[in-house]
Structures are given as structure tokens and as C-alpha cells.
Tab-separated table of N, CA and C in Angstrom:
chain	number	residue	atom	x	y	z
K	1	UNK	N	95.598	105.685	90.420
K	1	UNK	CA	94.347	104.977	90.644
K	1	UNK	C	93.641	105.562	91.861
K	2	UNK	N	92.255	105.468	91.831
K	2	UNK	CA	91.646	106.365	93.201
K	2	UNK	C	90.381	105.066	93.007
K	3	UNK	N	90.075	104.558	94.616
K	3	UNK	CA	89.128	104.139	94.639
K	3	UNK	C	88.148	104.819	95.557
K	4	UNK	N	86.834	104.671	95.334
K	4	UNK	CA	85.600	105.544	95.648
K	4	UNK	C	84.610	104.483	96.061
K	5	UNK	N	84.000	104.566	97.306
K	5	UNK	CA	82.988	103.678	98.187
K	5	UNK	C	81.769	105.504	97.716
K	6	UNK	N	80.934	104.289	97.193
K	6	UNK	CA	79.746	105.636	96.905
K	6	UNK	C	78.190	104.929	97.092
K	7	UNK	N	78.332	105.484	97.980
K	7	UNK	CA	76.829	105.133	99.135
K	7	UNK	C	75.724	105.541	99.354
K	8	UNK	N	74.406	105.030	99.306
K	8	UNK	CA	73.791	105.734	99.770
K	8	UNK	C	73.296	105.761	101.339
K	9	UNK	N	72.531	107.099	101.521
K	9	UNK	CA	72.730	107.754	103.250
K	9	UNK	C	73.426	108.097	103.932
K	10	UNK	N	73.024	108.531	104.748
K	10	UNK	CA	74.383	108.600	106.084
K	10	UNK	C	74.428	108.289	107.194
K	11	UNK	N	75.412	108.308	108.044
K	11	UNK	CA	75.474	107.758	109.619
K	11	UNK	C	74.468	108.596	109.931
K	12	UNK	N	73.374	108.623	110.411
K	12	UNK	CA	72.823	109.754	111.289
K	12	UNK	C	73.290	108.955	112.666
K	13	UNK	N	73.437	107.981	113.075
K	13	UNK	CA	73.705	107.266	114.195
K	13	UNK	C	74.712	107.624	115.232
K	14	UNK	N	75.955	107.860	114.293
K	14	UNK	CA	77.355	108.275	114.824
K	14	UNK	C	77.720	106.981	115.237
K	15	UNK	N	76.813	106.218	115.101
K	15	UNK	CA	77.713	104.761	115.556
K	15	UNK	C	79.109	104.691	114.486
K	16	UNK	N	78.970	104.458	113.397
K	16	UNK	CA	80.506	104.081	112.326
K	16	UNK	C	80.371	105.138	111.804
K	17	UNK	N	80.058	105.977	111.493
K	17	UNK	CA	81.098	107.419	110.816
K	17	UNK	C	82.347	107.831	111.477
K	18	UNK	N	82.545	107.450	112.753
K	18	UNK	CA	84.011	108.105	113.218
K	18	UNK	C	84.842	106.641	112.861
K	19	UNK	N	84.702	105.452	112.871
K	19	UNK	CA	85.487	104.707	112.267
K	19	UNK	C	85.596	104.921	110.727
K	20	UNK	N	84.877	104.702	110.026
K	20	UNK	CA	84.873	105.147	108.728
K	20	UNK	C	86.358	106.172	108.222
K	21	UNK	N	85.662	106.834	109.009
K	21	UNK	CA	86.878	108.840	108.902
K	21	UNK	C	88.168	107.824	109.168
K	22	UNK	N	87.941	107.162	109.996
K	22	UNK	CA	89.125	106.721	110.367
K	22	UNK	C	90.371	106.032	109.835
K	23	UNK	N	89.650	105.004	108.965
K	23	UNK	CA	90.110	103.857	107.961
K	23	UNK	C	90.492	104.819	106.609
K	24	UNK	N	89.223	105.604	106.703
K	24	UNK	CA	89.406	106.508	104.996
K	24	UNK	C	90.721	107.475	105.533
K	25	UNK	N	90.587	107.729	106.272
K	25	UNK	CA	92.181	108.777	106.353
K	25	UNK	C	93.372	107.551	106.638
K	26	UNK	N	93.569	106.279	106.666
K	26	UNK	CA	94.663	104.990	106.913
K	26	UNK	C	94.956	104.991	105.438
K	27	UNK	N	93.651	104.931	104.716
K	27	UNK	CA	93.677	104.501	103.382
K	27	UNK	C	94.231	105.460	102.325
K	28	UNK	N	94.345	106.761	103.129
K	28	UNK	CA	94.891	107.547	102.001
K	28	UNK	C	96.496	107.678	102.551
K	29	UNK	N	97.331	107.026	102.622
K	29	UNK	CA	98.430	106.946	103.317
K	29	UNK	C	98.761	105.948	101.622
K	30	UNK	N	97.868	105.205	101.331
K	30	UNK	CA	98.499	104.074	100.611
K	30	UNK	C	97.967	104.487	98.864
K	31	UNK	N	96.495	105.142	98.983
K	31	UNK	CA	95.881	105.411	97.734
K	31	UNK	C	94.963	106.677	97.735
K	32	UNK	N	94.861	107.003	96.711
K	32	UNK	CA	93.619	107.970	96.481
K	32	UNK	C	92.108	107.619	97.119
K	33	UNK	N	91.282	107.853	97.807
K	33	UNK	CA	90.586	107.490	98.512
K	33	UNK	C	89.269	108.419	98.724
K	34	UNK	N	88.154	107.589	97.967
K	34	UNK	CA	86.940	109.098	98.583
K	34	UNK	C	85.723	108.411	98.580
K	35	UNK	N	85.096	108.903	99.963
K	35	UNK	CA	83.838	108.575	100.420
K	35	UNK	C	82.716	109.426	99.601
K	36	UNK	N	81.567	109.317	99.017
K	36	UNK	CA	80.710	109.613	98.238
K	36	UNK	C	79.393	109.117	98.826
K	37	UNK	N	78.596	110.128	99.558
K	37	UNK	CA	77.272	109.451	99.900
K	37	UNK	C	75.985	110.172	99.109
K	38	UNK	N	75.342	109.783	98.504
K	38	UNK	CA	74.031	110.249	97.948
K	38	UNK	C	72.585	110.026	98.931
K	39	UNK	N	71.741	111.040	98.696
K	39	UNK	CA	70.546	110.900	99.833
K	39	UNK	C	70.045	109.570	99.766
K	40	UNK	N	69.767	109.545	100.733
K	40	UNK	CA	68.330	108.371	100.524
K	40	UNK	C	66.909	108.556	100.056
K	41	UNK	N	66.393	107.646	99.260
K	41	UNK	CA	64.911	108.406	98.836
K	41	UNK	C	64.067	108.458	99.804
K	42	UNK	N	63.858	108.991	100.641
K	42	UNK	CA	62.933	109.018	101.842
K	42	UNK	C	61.687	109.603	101.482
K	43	UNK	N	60.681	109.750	100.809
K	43	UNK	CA	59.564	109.973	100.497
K	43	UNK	C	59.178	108.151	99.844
K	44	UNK	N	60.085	108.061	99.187
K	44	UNK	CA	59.608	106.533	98.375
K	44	UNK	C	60.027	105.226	99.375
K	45	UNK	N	60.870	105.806	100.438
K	45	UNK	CA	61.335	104.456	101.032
K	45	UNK	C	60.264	103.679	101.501
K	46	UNK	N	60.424	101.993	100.724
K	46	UNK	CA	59.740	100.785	100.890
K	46	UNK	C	59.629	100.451	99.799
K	47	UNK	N	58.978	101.267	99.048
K	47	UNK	CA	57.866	101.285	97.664
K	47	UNK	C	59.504	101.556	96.229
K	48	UNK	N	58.964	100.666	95.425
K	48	UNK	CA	59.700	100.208	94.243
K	48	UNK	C	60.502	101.666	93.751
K	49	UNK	N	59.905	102.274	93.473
K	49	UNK	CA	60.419	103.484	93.624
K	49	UNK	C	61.745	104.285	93.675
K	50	UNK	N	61.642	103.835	95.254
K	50	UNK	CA	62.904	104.174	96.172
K	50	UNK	C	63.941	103.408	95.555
K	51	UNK	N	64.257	101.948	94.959
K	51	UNK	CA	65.673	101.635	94.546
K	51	UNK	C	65.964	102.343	93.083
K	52	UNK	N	64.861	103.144	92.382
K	52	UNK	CA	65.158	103.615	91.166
K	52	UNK	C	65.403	105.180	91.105
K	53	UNK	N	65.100	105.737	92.107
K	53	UNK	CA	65.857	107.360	92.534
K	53	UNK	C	66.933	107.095	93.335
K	54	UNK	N	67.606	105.900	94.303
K	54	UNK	CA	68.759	105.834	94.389
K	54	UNK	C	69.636	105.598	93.458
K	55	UNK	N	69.185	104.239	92.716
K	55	UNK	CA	69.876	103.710	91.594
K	55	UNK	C	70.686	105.200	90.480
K	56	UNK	N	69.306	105.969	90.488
K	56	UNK	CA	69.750	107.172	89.874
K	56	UNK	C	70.975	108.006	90.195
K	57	UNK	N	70.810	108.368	91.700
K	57	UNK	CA	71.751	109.133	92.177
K	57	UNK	C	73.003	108.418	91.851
K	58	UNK	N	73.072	107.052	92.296
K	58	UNK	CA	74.459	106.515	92.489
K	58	UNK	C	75.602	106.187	90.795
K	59	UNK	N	73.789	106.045	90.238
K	59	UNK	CA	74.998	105.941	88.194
K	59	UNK	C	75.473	107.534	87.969
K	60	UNK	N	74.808	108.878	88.562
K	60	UNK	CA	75.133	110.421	88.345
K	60	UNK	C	76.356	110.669	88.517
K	61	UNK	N	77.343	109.646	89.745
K	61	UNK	CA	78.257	110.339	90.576
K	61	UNK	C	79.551	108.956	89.826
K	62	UNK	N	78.697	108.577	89.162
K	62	UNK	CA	79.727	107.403	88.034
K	62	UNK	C	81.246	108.041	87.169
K	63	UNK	N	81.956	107.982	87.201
K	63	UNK	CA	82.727	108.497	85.620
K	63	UNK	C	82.465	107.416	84.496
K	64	UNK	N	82.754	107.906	83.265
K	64	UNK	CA	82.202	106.618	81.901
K	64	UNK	C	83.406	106.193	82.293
K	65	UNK	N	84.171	105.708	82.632
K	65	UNK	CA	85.665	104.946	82.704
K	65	UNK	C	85.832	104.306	83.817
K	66	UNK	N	84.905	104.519	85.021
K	66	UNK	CA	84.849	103.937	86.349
K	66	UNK	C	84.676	102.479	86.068
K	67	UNK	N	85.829	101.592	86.545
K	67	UNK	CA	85.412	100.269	86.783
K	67	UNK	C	84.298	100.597	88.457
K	68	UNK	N	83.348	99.616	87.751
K	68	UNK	CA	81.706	99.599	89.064
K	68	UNK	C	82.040	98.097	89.653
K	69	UNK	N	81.814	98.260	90.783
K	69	UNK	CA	82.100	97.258	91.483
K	69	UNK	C	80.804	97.319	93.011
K	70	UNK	N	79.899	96.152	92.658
K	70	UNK	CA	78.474	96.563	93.337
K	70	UNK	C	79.054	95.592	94.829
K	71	UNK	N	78.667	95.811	96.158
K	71	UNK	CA	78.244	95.318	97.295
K	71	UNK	C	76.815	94.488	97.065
K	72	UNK	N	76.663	93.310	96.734
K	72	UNK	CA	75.619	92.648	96.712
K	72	UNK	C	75.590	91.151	97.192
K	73	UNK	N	74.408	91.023	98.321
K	73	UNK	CA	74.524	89.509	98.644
K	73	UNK	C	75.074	88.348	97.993
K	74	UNK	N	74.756	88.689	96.975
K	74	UNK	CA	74.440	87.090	95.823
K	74	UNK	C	76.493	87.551	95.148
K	75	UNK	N	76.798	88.175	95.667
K	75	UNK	CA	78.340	88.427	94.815
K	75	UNK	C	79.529	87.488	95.036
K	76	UNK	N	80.205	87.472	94.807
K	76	UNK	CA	81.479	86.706	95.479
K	76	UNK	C	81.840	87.464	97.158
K	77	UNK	N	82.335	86.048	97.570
K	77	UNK	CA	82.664	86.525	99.180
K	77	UNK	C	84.177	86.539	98.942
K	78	UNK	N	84.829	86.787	99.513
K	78	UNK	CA	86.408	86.436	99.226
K	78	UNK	C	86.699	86.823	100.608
K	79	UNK	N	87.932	85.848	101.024
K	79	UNK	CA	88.945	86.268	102.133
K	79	UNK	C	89.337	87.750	101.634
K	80	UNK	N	90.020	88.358	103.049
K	80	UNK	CA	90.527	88.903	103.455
K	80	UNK	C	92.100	89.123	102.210
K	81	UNK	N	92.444	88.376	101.883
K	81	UNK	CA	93.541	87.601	101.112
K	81	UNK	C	93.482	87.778	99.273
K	82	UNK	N	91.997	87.041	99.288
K	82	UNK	CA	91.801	86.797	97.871
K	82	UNK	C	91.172	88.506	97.804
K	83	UNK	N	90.915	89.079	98.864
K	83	UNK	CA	89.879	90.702	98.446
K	83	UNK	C	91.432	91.572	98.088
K	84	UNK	N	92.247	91.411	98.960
K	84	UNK	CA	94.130	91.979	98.528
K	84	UNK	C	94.141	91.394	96.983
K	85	UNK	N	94.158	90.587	96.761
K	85	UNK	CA	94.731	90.072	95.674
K	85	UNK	C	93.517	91.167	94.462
K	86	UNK	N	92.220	91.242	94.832
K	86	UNK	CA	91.425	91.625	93.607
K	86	UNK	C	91.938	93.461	93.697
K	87	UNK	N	92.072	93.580	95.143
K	87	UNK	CA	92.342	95.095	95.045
K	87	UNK	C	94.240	95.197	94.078
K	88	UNK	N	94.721	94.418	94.025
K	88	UNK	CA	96.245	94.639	93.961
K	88	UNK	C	95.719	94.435	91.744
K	89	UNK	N	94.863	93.574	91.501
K	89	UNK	CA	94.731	93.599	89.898
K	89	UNK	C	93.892	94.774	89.253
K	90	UNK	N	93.150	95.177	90.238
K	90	UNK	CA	92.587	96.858	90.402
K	90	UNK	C	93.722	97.610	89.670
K	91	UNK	N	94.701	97.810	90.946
K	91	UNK	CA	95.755	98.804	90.907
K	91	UNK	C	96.554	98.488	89.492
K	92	UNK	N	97.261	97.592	89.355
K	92	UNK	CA	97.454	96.728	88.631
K	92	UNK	C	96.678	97.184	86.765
K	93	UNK	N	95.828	97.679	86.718
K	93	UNK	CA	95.013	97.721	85.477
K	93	UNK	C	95.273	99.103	85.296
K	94	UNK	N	95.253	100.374	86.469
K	94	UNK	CA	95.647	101.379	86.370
K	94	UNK	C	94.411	102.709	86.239
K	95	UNK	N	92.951	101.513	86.498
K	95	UNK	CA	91.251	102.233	86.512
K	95	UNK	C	91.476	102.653	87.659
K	96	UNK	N	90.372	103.777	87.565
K	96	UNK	CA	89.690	104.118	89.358
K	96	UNK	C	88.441	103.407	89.191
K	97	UNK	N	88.172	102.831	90.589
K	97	UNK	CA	86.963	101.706	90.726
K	97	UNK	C	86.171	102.569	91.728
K	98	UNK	N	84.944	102.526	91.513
K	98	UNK	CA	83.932	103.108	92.426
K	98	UNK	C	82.954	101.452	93.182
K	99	UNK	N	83.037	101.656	94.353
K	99	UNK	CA	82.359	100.259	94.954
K	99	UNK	C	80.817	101.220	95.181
K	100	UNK	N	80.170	100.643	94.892
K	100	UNK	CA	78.902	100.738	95.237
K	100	UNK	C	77.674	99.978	96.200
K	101	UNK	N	77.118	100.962	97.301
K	101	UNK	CA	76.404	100.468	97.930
K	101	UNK	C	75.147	101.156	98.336
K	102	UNK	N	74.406	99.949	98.123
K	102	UNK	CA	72.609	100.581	97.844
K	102	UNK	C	72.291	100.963	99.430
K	103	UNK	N	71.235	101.413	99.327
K	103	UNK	CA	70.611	101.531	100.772
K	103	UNK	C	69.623	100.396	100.628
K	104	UNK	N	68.648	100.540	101.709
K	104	UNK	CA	67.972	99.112	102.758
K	104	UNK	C	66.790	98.377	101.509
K	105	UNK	N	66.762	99.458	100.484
K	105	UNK	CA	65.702	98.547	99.600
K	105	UNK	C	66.575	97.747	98.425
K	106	UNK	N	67.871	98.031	98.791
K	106	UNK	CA	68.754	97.132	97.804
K	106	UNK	C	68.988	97.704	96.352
K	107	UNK	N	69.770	97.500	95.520
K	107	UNK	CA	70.496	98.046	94.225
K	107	UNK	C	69.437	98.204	93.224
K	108	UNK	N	69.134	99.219	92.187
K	108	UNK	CA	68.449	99.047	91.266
K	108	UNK	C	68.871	98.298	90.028
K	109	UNK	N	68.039	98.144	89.378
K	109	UNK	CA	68.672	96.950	88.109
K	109	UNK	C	69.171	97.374	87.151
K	110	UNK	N	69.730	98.943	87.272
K	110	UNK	CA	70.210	99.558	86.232
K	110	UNK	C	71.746	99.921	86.665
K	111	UNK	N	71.731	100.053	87.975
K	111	UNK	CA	73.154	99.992	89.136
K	111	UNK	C	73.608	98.615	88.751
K	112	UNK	N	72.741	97.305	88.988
K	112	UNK	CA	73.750	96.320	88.714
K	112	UNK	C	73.765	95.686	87.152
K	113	UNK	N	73.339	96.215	86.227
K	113	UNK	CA	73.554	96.154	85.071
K	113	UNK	C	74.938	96.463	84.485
K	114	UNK	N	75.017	98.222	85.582
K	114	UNK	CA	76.316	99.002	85.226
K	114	UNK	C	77.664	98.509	85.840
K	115	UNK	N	77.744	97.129	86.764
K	115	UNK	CA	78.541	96.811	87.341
K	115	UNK	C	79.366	95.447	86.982
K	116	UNK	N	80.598	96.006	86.907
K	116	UNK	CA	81.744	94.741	85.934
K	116	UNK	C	81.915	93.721	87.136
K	117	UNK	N	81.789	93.791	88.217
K	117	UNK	CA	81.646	92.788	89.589
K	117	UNK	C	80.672	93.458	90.711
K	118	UNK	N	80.413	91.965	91.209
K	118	UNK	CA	79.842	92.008	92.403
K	118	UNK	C	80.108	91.458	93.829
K	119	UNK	N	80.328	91.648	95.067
K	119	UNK	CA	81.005	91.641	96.018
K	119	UNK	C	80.652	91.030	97.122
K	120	UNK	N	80.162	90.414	97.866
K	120	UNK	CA	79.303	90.075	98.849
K	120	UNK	C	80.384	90.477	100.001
K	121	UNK	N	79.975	91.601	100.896
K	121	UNK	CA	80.859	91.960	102.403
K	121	UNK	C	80.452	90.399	102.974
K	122	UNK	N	79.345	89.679	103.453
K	122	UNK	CA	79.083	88.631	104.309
K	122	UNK	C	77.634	88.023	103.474
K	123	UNK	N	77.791	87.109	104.157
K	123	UNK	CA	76.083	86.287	103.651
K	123	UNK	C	75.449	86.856	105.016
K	124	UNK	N	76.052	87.496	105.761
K	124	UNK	CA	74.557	87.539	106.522
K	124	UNK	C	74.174	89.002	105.960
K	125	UNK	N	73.410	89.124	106.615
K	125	UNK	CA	72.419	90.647	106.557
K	125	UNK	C	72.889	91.833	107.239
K	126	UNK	N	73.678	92.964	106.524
K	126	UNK	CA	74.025	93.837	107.339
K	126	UNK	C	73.521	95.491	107.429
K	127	UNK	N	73.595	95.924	108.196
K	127	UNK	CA	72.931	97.370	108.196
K	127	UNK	C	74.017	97.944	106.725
K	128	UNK	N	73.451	98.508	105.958
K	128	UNK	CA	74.549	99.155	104.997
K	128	UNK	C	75.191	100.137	105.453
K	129	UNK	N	75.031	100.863	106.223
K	129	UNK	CA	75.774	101.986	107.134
K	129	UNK	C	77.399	100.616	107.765
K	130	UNK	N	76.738	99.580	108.329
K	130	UNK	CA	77.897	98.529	108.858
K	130	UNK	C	78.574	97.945	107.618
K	131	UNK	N	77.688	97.585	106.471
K	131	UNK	CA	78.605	97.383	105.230
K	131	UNK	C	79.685	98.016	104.951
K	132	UNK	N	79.417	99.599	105.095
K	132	UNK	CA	80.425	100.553	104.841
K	132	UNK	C	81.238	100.475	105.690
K	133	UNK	N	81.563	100.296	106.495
K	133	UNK	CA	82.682	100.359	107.276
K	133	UNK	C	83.608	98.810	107.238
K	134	UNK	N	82.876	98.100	107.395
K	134	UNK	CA	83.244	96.702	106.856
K	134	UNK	C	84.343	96.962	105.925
K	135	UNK	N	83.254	97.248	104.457
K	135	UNK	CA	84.264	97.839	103.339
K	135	UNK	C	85.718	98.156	103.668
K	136	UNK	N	85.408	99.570	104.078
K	136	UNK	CA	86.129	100.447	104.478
K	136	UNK	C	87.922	99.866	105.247
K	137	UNK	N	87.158	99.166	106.416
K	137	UNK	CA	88.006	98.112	107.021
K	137	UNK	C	89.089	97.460	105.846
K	138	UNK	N	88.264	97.055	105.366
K	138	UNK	CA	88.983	95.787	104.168
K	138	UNK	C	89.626	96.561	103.279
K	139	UNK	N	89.378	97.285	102.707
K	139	UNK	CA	90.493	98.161	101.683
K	139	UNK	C	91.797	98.107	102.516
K	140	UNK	N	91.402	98.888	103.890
K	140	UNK	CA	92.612	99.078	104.644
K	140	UNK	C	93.136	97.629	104.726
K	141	UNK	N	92.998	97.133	105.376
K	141	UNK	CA	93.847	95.706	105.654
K	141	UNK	C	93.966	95.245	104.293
K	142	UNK	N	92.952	95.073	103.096
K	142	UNK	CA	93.915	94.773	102.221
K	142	UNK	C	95.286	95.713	101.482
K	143	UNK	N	95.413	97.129	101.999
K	143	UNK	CA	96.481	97.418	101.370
K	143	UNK	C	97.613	96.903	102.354
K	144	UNK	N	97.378	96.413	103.993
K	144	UNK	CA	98.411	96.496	104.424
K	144	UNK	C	98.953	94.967	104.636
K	145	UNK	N	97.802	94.182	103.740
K	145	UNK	CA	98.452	92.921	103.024
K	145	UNK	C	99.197	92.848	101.814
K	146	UNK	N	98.767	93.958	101.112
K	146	UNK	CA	99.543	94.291	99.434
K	146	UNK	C	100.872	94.770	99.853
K	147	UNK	N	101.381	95.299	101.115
K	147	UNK	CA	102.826	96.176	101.720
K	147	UNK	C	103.325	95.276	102.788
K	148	UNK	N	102.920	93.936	102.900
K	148	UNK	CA	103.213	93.310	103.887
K	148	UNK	C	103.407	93.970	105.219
K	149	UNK	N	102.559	94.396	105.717
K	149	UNK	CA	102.624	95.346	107.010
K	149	UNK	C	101.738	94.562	108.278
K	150	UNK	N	102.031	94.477	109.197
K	150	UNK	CA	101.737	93.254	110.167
K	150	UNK	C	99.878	93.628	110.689
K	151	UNK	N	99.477	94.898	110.359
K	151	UNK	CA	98.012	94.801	110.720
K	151	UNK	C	96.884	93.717	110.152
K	152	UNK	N	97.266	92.500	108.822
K	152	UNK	CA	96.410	91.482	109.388
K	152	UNK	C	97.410	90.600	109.435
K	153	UNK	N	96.883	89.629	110.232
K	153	UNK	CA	97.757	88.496	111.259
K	153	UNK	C	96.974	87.267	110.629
């Protein structure tokens, strides 16, 4: 099984790309593991547009067999606990799951059409660059809740 966080943009910040690297190299200790970022539409960003040349990029980098699994407000929130438990029926099924996350104008309706769940990181509002790492975070701690390993408390 290999799971895939496939994003759009990138850190230009350097704020969370070195955590990111960080978690994604923890995470491959336990699973197959790969970061996937597609551009951002920056000519269309604001304008309707822009979520339908991301939307594009992000179904391109799809496999037809990928369980899709979208980052979206309106999704289920789950503990820390219950997110172990969904990653462990993941593994469990024996798919590679690609999580998907839109950039700042949000998912196109053809991205969440293509998606068998939806995820909510938080109800509040987060930079998606901070989503990703969030993510990122949580895979890790949930595998080292699936191995009973003392990093969450």
C-alpha cells in the first residue's frame, strides 16, 4: 500500500517544508510514502477558473485504482484515534490512497466528485501549505498509534 498527499503549490515560505521532509521521511519507516505537488494556477488565481486548472492537474496525477480521499471543510473531523483507525482499514483493504489538497480557491467539483471520502484537518481555516503538514503530522502519529509506539500520549 503507498499513500500519496497530492497538493497543490509549494512552500515558497520555508516556513513547513522542512517539517513536512521531516514527517514524510518518519513515515516512510512505516509505509510507502510520496509527496506530489502540482502548480498553482497563478494567472487565474481568484477567478473560477483557477479551481478548474487545478482540479485538472490534481485528477492527471490520479491512478484509476487510487482510493481519493479529499481535505475538505465540510468532511468528517476525526480524532487523532478514529484518523489511526481509518488509516489502519486503508491498509487493511490493500489500495494506495492519494489525499488530496486544493489550493486557496478550494477543490473543483470534478476533484470532489472523484473522491470516495472527505476529511476535514480542522473547522477552522487553514493556510493549505499548514494543512499539509498537519496532514502530514497525522499519518505519522497515526502510524505510531497503529504500532503502539509512545509518540501520541
Amino acid at each position: 500500500m503507498k499513500i500519496r498527499v497530492v497538493a497543490v503549490g509549494r512552500d515558497r515560505s520555508g516556513l513547513y517544508a522542512p517539517a513536512v521532509d521531516e514527517y514524510a521521511k518518519r513515515l516512510g519507516r512505516y509505509l510507502r510514502f510520496e509527496l506530489v505537488e502540482v502548480p498553482e494556477a497563478r494567472k487565474l488565481a481568484g477567478t473560477p477558473g483557477a479551481k478548474g486548472e487545478e482540479g485538472a492537474a490534481l485528477l492527471a496525477k490520479l491512478g484509476p485504482r487510487e482510493r481519493v480521499v479529499v481535505l475538505d471543510e465540510r468532511g468528517d473531523e476525526l480524532t487523532s484515534v478514529a484518523f489511526a483507525e481509518r488509516v489502519r482499514r486503508w491498509m487493511e483493504r490493500g489500495q494506495d490512497v492519494a489525499l488530496l489538497i486544493g489550493g486557496s480557491d478550494g477543490l473543483a467539483p470534478e476533484v470532489l466528485a472523484r473522491a470516495e471520502e472527505r476529511l476535514a484537518v480542522s473547522r477552522f481555516t487553514l493556510a493549505h501549505r499548514l494543512a499539509r503538514l498537519v496532514l502530514v503530522e497525522q499519518l505519522y502519529r497515526a502510524m505510531t498509534i497503529l504500532r503502539g509506539e509512545p509518540y501520541h500520549k
